[in-house]
Amino acid sequence: MTELMDASADFTASCPLPIGNYPHVLLAHGGGGRLMQQLIDGVFGPAFANPALDERHDGAHLTLGGKGLAFTTDSYVVRPLFFPGGDIGAMAVNGTVNDLAMCGARPRWLSAGFILEEGLPMATLQRVVASMRTAAAAAGVEIVTGDTKVVDKGKGDGLFITTAGLGVIESPGRIGPGQVRLGDVVLLSGDVGRHGMAIMSVREGLEFDSPIESDCAPLVTPVMALLDAGVKVSCLRDLTRGGLVAALNEIADASGLQIDIVESAVPVIEPVRGACEILGFDPLYVANEGRFVAFVSPDTAELALTVLQRTLPDTRPARIGEVVTGRPGLVTLRSAIGATRILDLLSGEQLPRIC
Amino acid sequence: MTELMDASADFTASCPLPIGNYPHVLLAHGGGGRLMQQLIDGVFGPAFANPALDERHDGAHLTLGGKGLAFTTDSYVVRPLFFPGGDIGAMAVNGTVNDLAMCGARPRWLSAGFILEEGLPMATLQRVVASMRTAAAAAGVEIVTGDTKVVDKGKGDGLFITTAGLGVIESPGRIGPGQVRLGDVVLLSGDVGRHGMAIMSVREGLEFDSPIESDCAPLVTPVMALLDAGVKVSCLRDLTRGGLVAALNEIADASGLQIDIVESAVPVIEPVRGACEILGFDPLYVANEGRFVAFVSPDTAELALTVLQRTLPDTRPARIGEVVTGRPGLVTLRSAIGATRILDLLSGEQLPRIC
């Protein structure tokens, strides 16, 4: 809180444009919450405005030679580099692959930019690169171009990776927040909260009877299966920074519709629920690296759930809610006893550097 | 030197695979010289092997819907962020645009991943983003997708940017080191050494009568003009880390041919020559951000030079050498008095974090 107040104090002196009244970048600006939205709305959006960027989707839709292309990028700064169920290399491949899949695209090619800190053990780099290779093979993509920079010791943090991805769009219609319609059913591809709690347990040195593993995985197969089955998909979004709630808020906001979720329908495995209770987290806000929501037409919702259950037999896919008439941009949660509360964006991410 | 010896000393203990005998990443591994080649050959190449990557060009050639696509990425960690003639934002756009142009492609779309250090003044970010916007407009590209991460104070260095770029290949034939033929003429698009010396003068606090400005600029216009004029272009390469010598060595190595350069033909402006003499640099090894070499067939060399002189009226394009019979992979320099010396790769870059 002190930092925020300090930041406000000297605002008028150094900041030409108010970005939510913060004259300096805070950790929370990278957290997938309200402050990041302000950074995008206040700095990046106005500067780079163009139709592809303005769609606010996980990737840009481009057209080339009659084909639809999806193009996306993500930087990865997760700490620690290795954690139960994954590492920065697997994340750098799967995260970008998943952003392409969320555009209804089959991921094809990746680029990889490495920013290494002087002194990084070569063995660490080799382990990360080997993990990227395995992940790329599993997701069916090739890493076709790359770059390496080295920064002085103390000016980085071991290893940062930025991947960009290219995919060929296979969905017949546009997929994105702008396509969401009243009555659309919200499906969730599996239980939430594993990635954040896996990272947190390492950072805090927690030991559980059964260690929580990150859900880090490629989502190409279930998405392609939905499209192949003829499901009418309006929007797809993977649940990374800010978890389920951030994804739903972004879609509610961009579509101008209200989304209503049934609390008891959202699967959370017992170890994650327990860890969240101990640490004071809400699993609906915790980051995932292998889960997504699908907004589908009501008449194909049952088919879609069957497809998800078939392609994701271990993750408990579920129907969790629907798009309703109400207040545009609102996400609401109905509890077992019938009470309704608003699921609002946090300012930042509960866990910095989660991805 | 101490660091290198330390590194060798504990090599056997911690490094599973010898990467030029260095168990830790050194600054020089990011310098565009021999150590970076070892990193690529020893770590990235074997892990990610595929035809596009194996071409060792500035970008990957992909084919989609009958169209040729170029795809490339670069991370930018230049220090300081702002310098005479440019800044990290302009570099992040122009550098990636130029890598696409070197594939004979018209740059179309960019992605941008930002890694911000907590505490970065928002005004700095806004200035960089504004510069990216200006550079993108000048190069005719759109920044269509992006990502932002924030790392803790002391775990970054203000601002790193990774851009990836997509372009549509417009050259009739393949352009790359593999296309270089005996007898090809080597053209240079302008005087060398400005970018490195501009950065160096800021770092060292040097003051010259006329300050040296970086040559940071997009190279789309001259490249497209060469293709439009029907010049038979074998290979194009921009002269970034390691300067002219690194680019020529990479091409000599990948093509398996010898390249012979005439020393007096390489243009260097007087302030750069003077600064290099004072600081002990060789301008042929100094990084540029707006210069390239073109390998062209002898029968279109004169046409090509005319096109370069027309499209680059201020940079003194020149014919500087040719591809000769001799030792594969060798680059030689003939002096005014007829002596010949080998232009070998350095281990790293004379100036770390030049781009």
XYZ file of C-alpha atoms in Angstrom:
710
model
C 0.000 0.000 0.000
C 2.887 2.336 0.773
C 4.158 1.908 -2.752
C 0.802 2.804 -4.235
C 0.591 5.909 -2.075
C 4.158 6.931 -2.922
C 3.319 6.442 -6.535
C 0.271 8.669 -6.320
C 2.170 11.314 -4.438
C 4.572 12.254 -7.218
C 2.171 11.547 -10.051
C 1.698 15.065 -11.328
C 5.426 15.659 -11.525
C 6.474 12.830 -13.814
C 3.564 11.311 -15.730
C 2.283 13.022 -18.864
C -0.833 10.846 -19.105
C -2.702 9.368 -16.157
C -2.558 5.567 -16.239
C -4.893 4.900 -13.376
C -2.842 7.457 -11.427
C 0.335 5.379 -11.336
C 3.466 7.142 -12.572
C 5.560 3.971 -12.283
C 5.034 0.392 -13.356
C 3.929 -1.850 -10.489
C 4.103 -5.634 -10.296
C 0.299 -5.579 -10.442
C 0.435 -4.040 -13.927
C 1.495 -7.475 -15.133
C -1.133 -9.368 -13.178
C -3.999 -9.753 -15.624
C -6.318 -7.634 -13.497
C -7.669 -4.125 -13.532
C -4.272 -2.417 -13.563
C -3.203 -4.391 -16.610
C -6.434 -3.398 -18.354
C -5.590 0.228 -17.567
C -2.100 -0.219 -19.011
C -3.558 -1.694 -22.201
C -6.302 0.930 -22.431
C -4.050 3.821 -21.522
C -0.727 3.031 -23.210
C -0.733 0.203 -25.746
C -4.252 0.450 -27.164
C -4.148 4.117 -28.210
C -0.629 3.836 -29.659
C -1.064 0.699 -31.732
C -4.797 0.934 -32.569
C -5.771 -1.314 -35.486
C -8.707 -3.683 -36.102
C -6.807 -6.878 -35.202
C -5.498 -5.499 -31.905
C -8.790 -3.834 -31.018
C -10.608 -7.185 -30.936
C -8.967 -7.878 -27.583
C -8.662 -11.562 -28.262
C -5.854 -13.970 -27.324
C -4.354 -13.496 -30.771
C -4.783 -11.470 -33.932
C -6.865 -12.742 -36.861
C -5.087 -12.062 -40.145
C -5.986 -12.981 -43.715
C -3.415 -14.064 -46.262
C -3.964 -15.693 -49.618
C -7.560 -16.524 -48.693
C -6.480 -18.282 -45.476
C -7.191 -17.132 -41.965
C -4.108 -16.874 -39.784
C -3.859 -16.452 -36.019
C -0.799 -14.653 -34.643
C -0.025 -14.251 -30.943
C 2.810 -13.661 -28.497
C 3.533 -14.088 -24.796
C 6.549 -13.439 -22.629
C 7.301 -15.885 -19.811
C 8.957 -14.755 -16.579
C 7.670 -17.455 -14.218
C 9.593 -18.061 -11.030
C 10.825 -20.658 -10.127
C 11.895 -21.904 -13.580
C 10.986 -25.492 -12.665
C 7.914 -26.584 -10.678
C 5.761 -29.708 -10.256
C 4.093 -30.484 -13.570
C 6.084 -28.115 -15.739
C 8.755 -25.492 -16.279
C 9.216 -22.207 -18.128
C 10.049 -24.041 -21.357
C 6.870 -26.125 -21.425
C 4.850 -23.026 -20.511
C 6.462 -20.936 -23.258
C 5.326 -23.499 -25.827
C 1.938 -24.476 -24.392
C 0.890 -20.950 -23.459
C 1.361 -19.644 -26.970
C -0.033 -22.805 -28.569
C -3.134 -22.381 -26.401
C -3.612 -18.740 -27.365
C -3.667 -19.882 -31.002
C -6.120 -22.687 -30.220
C -8.371 -20.101 -28.521
C -8.609 -18.364 -31.919
C -9.915 -21.610 -33.434
C -6.557 -22.087 -35.103
C -4.352 -25.119 -35.491
C -0.938 -24.044 -34.152
C 1.851 -24.552 -36.693
C 4.970 -22.477 -36.084
C 6.604 -20.794 -33.105
C 9.407 -18.287 -32.677
C 11.418 -18.143 -29.464
C 13.367 -15.184 -28.071
C 15.616 -15.886 -25.075
C 16.855 -13.224 -22.665
C 19.530 -14.910 -20.575
C 21.197 -13.511 -17.475
C 24.967 -13.758 -17.462
C 25.935 -16.654 -15.189
C 22.897 -18.835 -15.978
C 24.072 -22.454 -15.788
C 24.282 -23.875 -19.299
C 22.691 -27.051 -17.913
C 19.599 -25.044 -16.915
C 19.272 -23.639 -20.412
C 19.680 -27.115 -21.891
C 16.989 -28.513 -19.615
C 14.563 -25.731 -20.565
C 15.289 -26.126 -24.268
C 14.773 -29.895 -24.049
C 11.432 -29.273 -22.372
C 10.429 -26.867 -25.166
C 11.319 -29.500 -27.713
C 9.127 -32.099 -25.997
C 6.241 -29.660 -25.620
C 6.493 -28.556 -29.263
C 6.383 -32.156 -30.459
C 3.358 -32.888 -28.249
C 1.495 -29.833 -29.567
C 2.429 -30.496 -33.186
C 4.332 -27.236 -33.732
C 7.823 -26.391 -34.991
C 10.101 -23.758 -33.473
C 11.326 -22.233 -36.724
C 13.133 -19.043 -35.748
C 14.744 -17.616 -32.647
C 17.023 -15.105 -31.000
C 19.236 -14.947 -27.924
C 20.313 -11.955 -25.901
C 22.423 -11.956 -22.755
C 22.123 -9.263 -20.072
C 24.612 -8.508 -17.283
C 24.397 -10.390 -14.007
C 21.807 -8.678 -11.811
C 19.925 -7.196 -14.785
C 17.730 -10.221 -15.472
C 16.488 -13.235 -13.539
C 18.078 -16.304 -15.026
C 15.953 -16.757 -18.074
C 13.022 -15.039 -19.784
C 11.423 -16.504 -22.905
C 9.131 -14.802 -25.398
C 7.395 -17.007 -27.916
C 5.227 -15.894 -30.804
C 2.981 -18.326 -32.622
C 1.300 -18.736 -35.967
C -1.667 -20.959 -36.614
C -4.095 -21.674 -39.408
C -7.687 -20.853 -38.499
C -9.922 -23.901 -38.887
C -13.167 -22.620 -37.428
C -15.823 -21.829 -40.012
C -16.879 -18.606 -38.280
C -15.087 -15.965 -36.260
C -14.333 -16.957 -32.653
C -13.964 -14.179 -30.135
C -15.663 -12.089 -27.446
C -17.570 -10.145 -30.119
C -19.364 -13.354 -31.180
C -20.820 -14.176 -27.749
C -24.646 -14.155 -27.760
C -27.373 -14.050 -25.131
C -28.168 -17.631 -24.101
C -24.724 -19.016 -24.913
C -23.703 -21.787 -22.545
C -20.385 -21.539 -20.671
C -18.357 -24.752 -20.522
C -15.180 -25.169 -18.495
C -12.607 -27.720 -19.673
C -11.583 -28.929 -16.220
C -10.861 -28.204 -12.578
C -9.247 -24.855 -11.811
C -6.370 -23.557 -9.693
C -3.668 -26.195 -10.167
C -0.946 -24.091 -11.802
C -1.052 -21.255 -9.292
C -1.086 -23.607 -6.335
C 1.750 -25.724 -7.769
C 3.919 -22.593 -8.061
C 2.829 -21.358 -4.654
C 3.599 -24.621 -2.924
C 7.169 -24.476 -4.262
C 7.625 -20.837 -3.311
C 6.243 -21.355 0.187
C 7.900 -24.726 0.694
C 4.545 -26.350 1.428
C 4.299 -30.117 1.465
C 1.052 -31.886 0.769
C 0.236 -35.600 0.942
C -0.241 -35.531 -2.832
C 1.803 -32.702 -4.379
C -0.196 -30.350 -6.591
C 1.028 -30.431 -10.178
C 0.562 -27.624 -12.674
C -2.086 -28.298 -15.329
C 0.335 -26.956 -18.009
C -0.766 -28.695 -21.236
C -1.604 -28.004 -24.879
C -5.314 -27.514 -25.636
C -5.226 -28.179 -29.365
C -6.952 -31.574 -29.272
C -10.136 -30.592 -27.385
C -10.528 -27.362 -29.385
C -10.092 -29.072 -32.752
C -12.500 -31.799 -31.616
C -15.159 -29.190 -30.774
C -14.813 -27.661 -34.236
C -14.732 -31.041 -35.990
C -17.915 -32.091 -34.187
C -19.752 -29.044 -35.534
C -20.178 -27.305 -32.184
C -21.145 -23.651 -32.684
C -18.361 -21.986 -30.714
C -18.740 -18.251 -30.036
C -15.660 -17.689 -27.913
C -12.784 -19.590 -26.341
C -10.428 -18.272 -23.667
C -7.721 -19.980 -21.661
C -7.583 -19.233 -17.948
C -4.127 -17.877 -17.220
C -3.340 -14.758 -15.139
C -6.317 -13.857 -12.986
C -7.844 -17.305 -13.469
C -11.451 -18.053 -14.416
C -12.709 -14.713 -13.121
C -10.327 -12.615 -15.250
C -11.223 -14.550 -18.399
C -14.963 -14.203 -17.773
C -14.682 -10.495 -16.973
C -12.710 -9.815 -20.150
C -15.337 -11.600 -22.228
C -18.274 -9.961 -20.412
C -16.636 -6.594 -20.913
C -15.741 -7.069 -24.582
C -19.119 -8.601 -25.465
C -21.216 -6.171 -23.446
C -23.213 -9.020 -21.887
C -23.650 -10.501 -18.398
C -22.285 -13.939 -17.531
C -23.819 -15.940 -14.704
C -21.873 -18.828 -13.153
C -23.089 -21.562 -10.788
C -20.567 -21.880 -7.982
C -21.134 -25.567 -7.289
C -20.565 -26.424 -10.956
C -16.938 -25.208 -11.027
C -14.674 -28.196 -10.363
C -11.789 -27.741 -7.928
C -9.768 -30.754 -6.782
C -9.478 -31.276 -3.046
C -5.704 -30.570 -2.698
C -6.152 -27.245 -4.518
C -9.164 -26.314 -2.398
C -7.204 -27.167 0.734
C -4.111 -25.215 -0.305
C -6.263 -22.225 -1.234
C -7.932 -22.295 2.160
C -4.599 -22.465 3.997
C -3.109 -19.632 1.951
C -6.210 -17.484 1.661
C -6.720 -17.696 -2.101
C -9.927 -18.018 -4.069
C -9.429 -20.823 -6.647
C -11.611 -18.969 -9.160
C -8.918 -16.270 -9.312
C -5.928 -18.637 -9.423
C -3.973 -19.020 -12.700
C -4.177 -22.163 -14.838
C -2.037 -23.221 -17.803
C -4.194 -25.946 -19.334
C -7.837 -24.935 -18.872
C -10.235 -22.934 -20.991
C -13.814 -21.760 -21.166
C -15.905 -22.326 -24.277
C -18.977 -20.211 -25.037
C -21.225 -22.332 -27.253
C -24.738 -22.071 -28.672
C -27.402 -23.674 -26.434
C -28.378 -26.229 -29.116
C -24.821 -27.611 -29.330
C -23.941 -27.318 -25.624
C -24.653 -30.932 -24.791
C -22.637 -32.153 -27.783
C -19.790 -29.837 -26.764
C -19.705 -31.192 -23.216
C -19.601 -34.759 -24.539
C -16.678 -33.856 -26.818
C -14.771 -32.233 -23.946
C -15.398 -35.214 -21.661
C -14.159 -37.564 -24.368
C -10.978 -35.587 -25.201
C -10.197 -34.585 -21.604
C -11.068 -37.713 -19.605
C -8.995 -36.683 -16.569
C -9.998 -33.073 -15.952
C -13.768 -33.108 -15.227
C -15.116 -30.732 -17.913
C -18.379 -29.108 -16.822
C -21.188 -26.774 -17.808
C -20.753 -23.878 -15.400
C -23.098 -21.115 -16.501
C -24.614 -19.044 -19.256
C -24.894 -15.625 -20.838
C -27.939 -13.844 -19.423
C -29.827 -10.585 -19.721
C -28.626 -8.195 -17.079
C -25.912 -5.606 -16.678
C -23.398 -5.462 -19.543
C -19.904 -6.501 -18.492
C -20.975 -8.113 -15.225
C -19.945 -11.586 -14.029
C -22.083 -13.075 -11.271
C -21.757 -16.211 -9.162
C -24.760 -18.076 -7.779
C -24.086 -20.013 -4.604
C -25.691 -23.266 -3.499
C -28.128 -21.399 -1.250
C -29.222 -19.134 -4.097
C -27.270 -16.007 -3.148
C -25.592 -14.094 -5.975
C -22.342 -12.150 -5.772
C -20.352 -10.197 -8.305
C -17.048 -11.720 -9.462
C -15.004 -8.601 -10.049
C -11.485 -8.249 -11.436
C -8.728 -7.861 -8.859
C -6.284 -4.981 -9.267
C -3.466 -7.369 -10.073
C -2.683 -11.054 -9.744
C -2.708 -12.773 -6.371
C 0.602 -14.412 -7.312
C 3.119 -12.256 -9.188
C 5.205 -13.892 -11.916
C 2.949 -16.885 -12.226
C 3.619 -17.174 -15.965
C 39.648 -13.596 -18.457
C 39.269 -14.648 -14.852
C 35.631 -15.438 -15.486
C 36.436 -17.628 -18.462
C 39.022 -19.534 -16.440
C 36.678 -19.945 -13.513
C 34.082 -21.194 -15.917
C 36.412 -23.793 -17.372
C 37.528 -24.903 -13.959
C 34.198 -26.322 -12.800
C 33.067 -27.400 -16.235
C 33.052 -31.120 -15.706
C 31.046 -30.834 -12.522
C 27.972 -29.006 -13.786
C 27.633 -29.143 -17.551
C 26.159 -32.232 -19.197
C 27.165 -31.190 -22.717
C 30.220 -29.114 -23.597
C 29.181 -25.789 -25.116
C 32.594 -24.535 -26.068
C 33.671 -25.512 -22.552
C 31.535 -22.891 -20.808
C 29.245 -24.233 -18.076
C 27.621 -20.817 -17.581
C 26.191 -18.243 -19.953
C 28.589 -15.343 -20.561
C 27.749 -11.892 -21.918
C 29.695 -12.886 -25.026
C 27.167 -15.678 -25.724
C 24.796 -12.898 -26.794
C 27.342 -11.042 -28.902
C 26.806 -12.413 -32.379
C 30.295 -13.926 -32.498
C 31.833 -17.339 -32.149
C 30.374 -18.056 -28.714
C 26.880 -17.332 -29.941
C 27.436 -19.688 -32.862
C 28.488 -22.346 -30.350
C 25.342 -21.723 -28.331
C 23.194 -22.091 -31.448
C 25.107 -25.144 -32.686
C 25.299 -26.781 -29.272
C 21.976 -26.007 -27.620
C 19.257 -24.579 -29.869
C 20.062 -26.207 -33.196
C 20.021 -29.842 -32.044
C 16.898 -29.370 -29.916
C 14.719 -27.574 -32.442
C 16.107 -29.009 -35.696
C 13.755 -28.471 -38.637
C 14.276 -27.342 -42.247
C 13.223 -23.719 -41.669
C 15.501 -23.243 -38.661
C 18.369 -25.125 -40.242
C 18.630 -22.575 -43.069
C 20.269 -20.193 -40.606
C 18.711 -17.158 -42.189
C 17.400 -13.991 -40.540
C 13.919 -15.485 -40.584
C 12.070 -18.675 -41.414
C 10.516 -19.268 -44.843
C 7.071 -20.803 -44.502
C 4.465 -21.679 -47.096
C 0.758 -21.183 -46.543
C -2.061 -21.295 -49.061
C 0.422 -21.030 -51.921
C 2.024 -17.885 -50.445
C 5.542 -17.602 -49.072
C 5.704 -16.195 -45.553
C 8.699 -14.943 -43.602
C 8.590 -15.229 -39.805
C 11.250 -13.867 -37.483
C 11.839 -12.689 -33.916
C 14.336 -10.603 -31.968
C 14.611 -9.570 -28.344
C 15.907 -6.091 -27.577
C 17.880 -5.350 -24.420
C 19.845 -2.295 -25.596
C 21.245 -0.006 -22.961
C 20.679 2.964 -22.664
C 17.034 2.877 -23.753
C 17.405 6.200 -25.591
C 20.392 7.256 -27.686
C 21.161 9.672 -30.553
C 19.216 8.578 -33.609
C 16.928 6.063 -31.927
C 15.682 4.175 -28.909
C 14.728 0.629 -27.939
C 11.242 1.091 -29.392
C 12.400 2.144 -32.851
C 14.967 -0.685 -32.811
C 12.377 -3.273 -31.796
C 10.314 -2.361 -34.854
C 13.064 -1.692 -37.391
C 15.214 -4.648 -36.392
C 12.438 -7.151 -36.935
C 11.156 -5.373 -40.045
C 14.680 -5.562 -41.462
C 15.014 -9.278 -40.740
C 11.836 -9.801 -42.782
C 13.134 -7.603 -45.599
C 16.327 -9.702 -45.628
C 14.117 -12.684 -46.521
C 12.839 -10.773 -49.560
C 9.553 -10.258 -47.741
C 7.345 -7.222 -47.376
C 6.844 -6.815 -43.626
C 3.167 -6.763 -42.651
C 2.465 -7.589 -39.023
C 4.389 -7.448 -35.746
C 3.811 -8.809 -32.261
C 5.344 -7.131 -29.227
C 6.117 -8.692 -25.844
C 7.167 -6.306 -23.074
C 9.077 -7.345 -19.956
C 8.921 -4.366 -17.610
C 10.842 -3.914 -14.391
C 8.760 -2.805 -11.445
C 9.380 0.913 -10.928
C 9.872 1.790 -14.604
C 8.536 5.319 -15.062
C 5.256 5.152 -16.965
C 6.481 8.152 -18.974
C 9.434 6.071 -20.224
C 7.118 3.301 -21.376
C 4.883 5.829 -23.115
C 7.844 7.377 -24.900
C 9.037 3.974 -26.110
C 5.566 2.940 -27.244
C 5.126 6.231 -29.133
C 8.430 5.587 -30.865
C 7.286 2.084 -31.842
C 4.122 3.548 -33.286
C 6.078 6.037 -35.420
C 8.521 3.365 -36.588
C 5.705 0.944 -37.459
C 3.940 3.578 -39.531
C 7.187 4.425 -41.347
C 7.851 0.758 -42.137
C 4.260 0.041 -43.176
C 3.584 -2.592 -40.511
C 0.875 -3.017 -37.881
C 1.500 -4.168 -34.309
C -1.432 -6.563 -34.047
C -0.872 -8.540 -30.847
C 1.116 -8.118 -27.662
C 1.808 -9.116 -24.086
C 3.124 -7.447 -20.957
C 4.886 -8.988 -17.987
C 6.294 -7.200 -14.964
C 9.268 -8.513 -12.964
C 10.333 -7.423 -9.484
C 12.643 -4.452 -9.054
C 16.239 -5.656 -9.507
C 15.203 -8.644 -11.666
C 15.131 -6.799 -14.986
C 16.641 -3.636 -16.427
C 13.837 -1.183 -17.031
C 12.427 -2.558 -20.233
C 13.042 -5.466 -22.597
C 11.038 -5.836 -25.799
C 10.662 -8.915 -27.988
C 9.037 -8.431 -31.362
C 8.144 -11.116 -33.859
C 7.308 -10.263 -37.440
C 5.410 -11.693 -40.360
C 5.961 -10.712 -43.963
C 4.853 -11.831 -47.393
C 7.722 -13.006 -49.560
C 7.877 -11.024 -52.791
C 11.119 -12.308 -54.275
C 10.646 -14.702 -57.203
C 13.400 -17.059 -55.979
C 14.658 -18.107 -52.573
C 16.948 -15.568 -50.856
C 19.449 -16.897 -48.355
C 23.030 -18.002 -47.746
C 22.362 -21.258 -49.592
C 21.718 -19.317 -52.818
C 25.072 -17.512 -52.896
C 27.117 -18.437 -55.992
C 30.737 -18.060 -57.036
C 31.164 -14.683 -58.749
C 28.305 -12.993 -56.886
C 29.006 -9.333 -56.217
C 28.794 -7.997 -52.666
C 27.067 -4.634 -52.291
C 26.889 -2.672 -49.047
C 23.943 -0.326 -48.516
C 25.892 2.407 -46.738
C 28.615 3.474 -44.337
C 29.148 1.231 -41.325
C 29.623 1.645 -37.584
C 27.178 4.399 -36.679
C 24.868 2.514 -34.299
C 27.623 1.045 -32.163
C 29.487 4.312 -31.914
C 26.285 6.253 -31.108
C 25.617 3.892 -28.181
C 29.244 3.966 -27.114
C 29.454 7.749 -27.119
C 26.472 7.891 -24.729
C 27.864 5.190 -22.463
C 31.318 6.775 -22.313
C 30.005 10.336 -22.167
C 32.047 11.295 -25.233
C 31.304 14.567 -26.972
C 32.088 15.066 -30.632
C 31.763 18.209 -32.757
C 28.984 16.468 -34.685
C 27.322 13.810 -32.512
C 27.181 10.351 -34.091
C 23.593 9.224 -34.635
C 22.507 5.601 -34.899
C 21.639 4.473 -38.428
C 18.490 2.757 -37.044
C 16.068 2.688 -39.996
C 13.734 0.364 -41.920
C 15.252 -1.257 -45.025
C 12.027 -2.197 -46.794
C 12.225 0.414 -49.564
C 15.701 -0.425 -50.935
C 15.068 -4.180 -50.746
C 11.701 -3.975 -52.514
C 13.269 -1.672 -55.117
C 16.010 -4.247 -55.819
C 13.383 -6.938 -56.368
C 11.116 -4.679 -58.438
C 14.040 -3.755 -60.688
C 14.670 -7.423 -61.458
C 18.014 -7.650 -59.681
C 19.000 -11.299 -59.163
C 19.483 -11.297 -55.406
C 21.130 -14.387 -53.871
C 21.328 -13.282 -50.259
C 20.587 -10.276 -48.074
C 21.793 -9.763 -44.505
C 21.549 -6.774 -42.191
C 24.646 -5.868 -40.220
C 23.681 -5.948 -36.555
C 25.684 -7.631 -33.755
C 29.253 -8.222 -34.883
C 28.849 -5.762 -37.754
C 29.858 -6.351 -41.359
C 32.369 -9.044 -40.459
C 29.888 -11.211 -38.548
C 27.347 -11.027 -41.402
C 29.948 -11.964 -44.013
C 31.317 -14.809 -41.910
C 27.854 -16.270 -41.358
C 27.172 -16.178 -45.092
C 30.614 -17.561 -46.021
C 30.122 -20.334 -43.508
C 26.556 -21.238 -44.523
C 27.294 -21.053 -48.259
C 30.642 -22.842 -48.094
C 32.305 -20.156 -50.221
C 35.007 -17.517 -49.741
C 34.165 -13.808 -49.714
C 36.792 -11.227 -50.611
C 36.304 -7.593 -49.587
C 38.220 -4.504 -50.717
C 39.063 -2.456 -47.630
C 39.035 0.930 -49.326
C 35.567 0.294 -50.758
C 33.854 0.050 -47.368
C 32.451 3.468 -46.493
C 32.976 4.767 -42.958
C 32.093 8.369 -42.094
C 34.834 10.451 -40.505
C 33.257 10.874 -37.037
C 32.806 7.084 -36.760
C 36.363 6.439 -37.927
C 37.638 8.969 -35.386
C 35.579 7.533 -32.507
C 36.705 4.008 -33.393
C 40.346 5.103 -33.351
C 39.976 6.795 -29.967
C 38.198 3.800 -28.430
C 40.148 1.060 -30.179
C 37.335 -0.443 -32.251
C 37.396 -1.732 -35.797
C 34.385 -0.214 -37.633
C 33.974 -3.402 -39.683
C 33.036 -5.198 -36.440
C 30.774 -2.456 -35.065
C 26.993 -3.027 -35.015
C 24.634 -1.207 -37.379
C 20.833 -1.004 -37.327
C 20.087 0.237 -40.832
C 22.658 -1.298 -43.140
C 22.733 -4.510 -45.154
C 24.799 -6.449 -47.644
C 23.279 -7.749 -50.866
C 24.824 -10.644 -52.783
C 23.744 -10.226 -56.414
C 24.558 -11.873 -59.727
C 27.414 -10.149 -61.619
C 25.167 -9.258 -64.563
C 22.752 -7.297 -62.364
C 25.334 -5.802 -59.990
C 25.525 -2.430 -61.723
C 21.737 -2.151 -61.845
C 21.574 -3.094 -58.166
C 24.068 -0.409 -57.171
C 22.089 2.201 -59.109
C 18.901 1.145 -57.321
C 20.583 1.371 -53.916
C 22.047 4.790 -54.697
C 18.622 6.017 -55.788
C 16.731 4.668 -52.767
C 19.444 5.473 -50.221
C 20.773 8.852 -51.377
C 22.364 9.697 -48.016
C 24.264 6.540 -47.074
C 26.869 5.985 -49.835
C 25.995 2.466 -51.071
C 29.020 0.716 -52.565
C 30.290 -2.382 -54.279
C 32.697 -3.821 -51.736
C 33.733 -7.270 -52.927
C 32.819 -10.598 -54.450
C 32.498 -14.315 -53.912
C 35.711 -16.017 -55.034
C 37.253 -19.453 -55.339
C 39.295 -20.177 -52.261
C 38.770 -21.619 -48.832
C 35.138 -22.356 -47.930
C 33.864 -20.184 -45.097
C 36.685 -17.663 -45.276
C 36.280 -13.869 -45.397
C 39.306 -11.909 -46.592
C 40.087 -8.211 -46.754
C 42.395 -6.708 -49.367
C 44.128 -3.522 -48.299
C 45.121 -0.580 -50.511
C 48.699 -1.881 -50.744
C 47.503 -5.308 -51.859
C 47.966 -7.195 -48.591
C 45.222 -9.665 -47.631
C 44.111 -10.505 -44.106
C 41.449 -12.792 -42.744
C 38.363 -11.179 -41.190
C 37.535 -13.672 -38.484
C 34.605 -13.739 -36.070
C 35.296 -12.358 -32.606
C 34.329 -14.475 -29.614
C 31.603 -12.062 -28.640
C 30.564 -8.515 -29.407
C 32.888 -5.597 -28.721
C 29.954 -3.779 -27.144
C 27.593 -5.854 -24.993
C 23.875 -5.034 -25.125
C 24.144 -3.077 -28.329
C 20.682 -4.222 -29.459
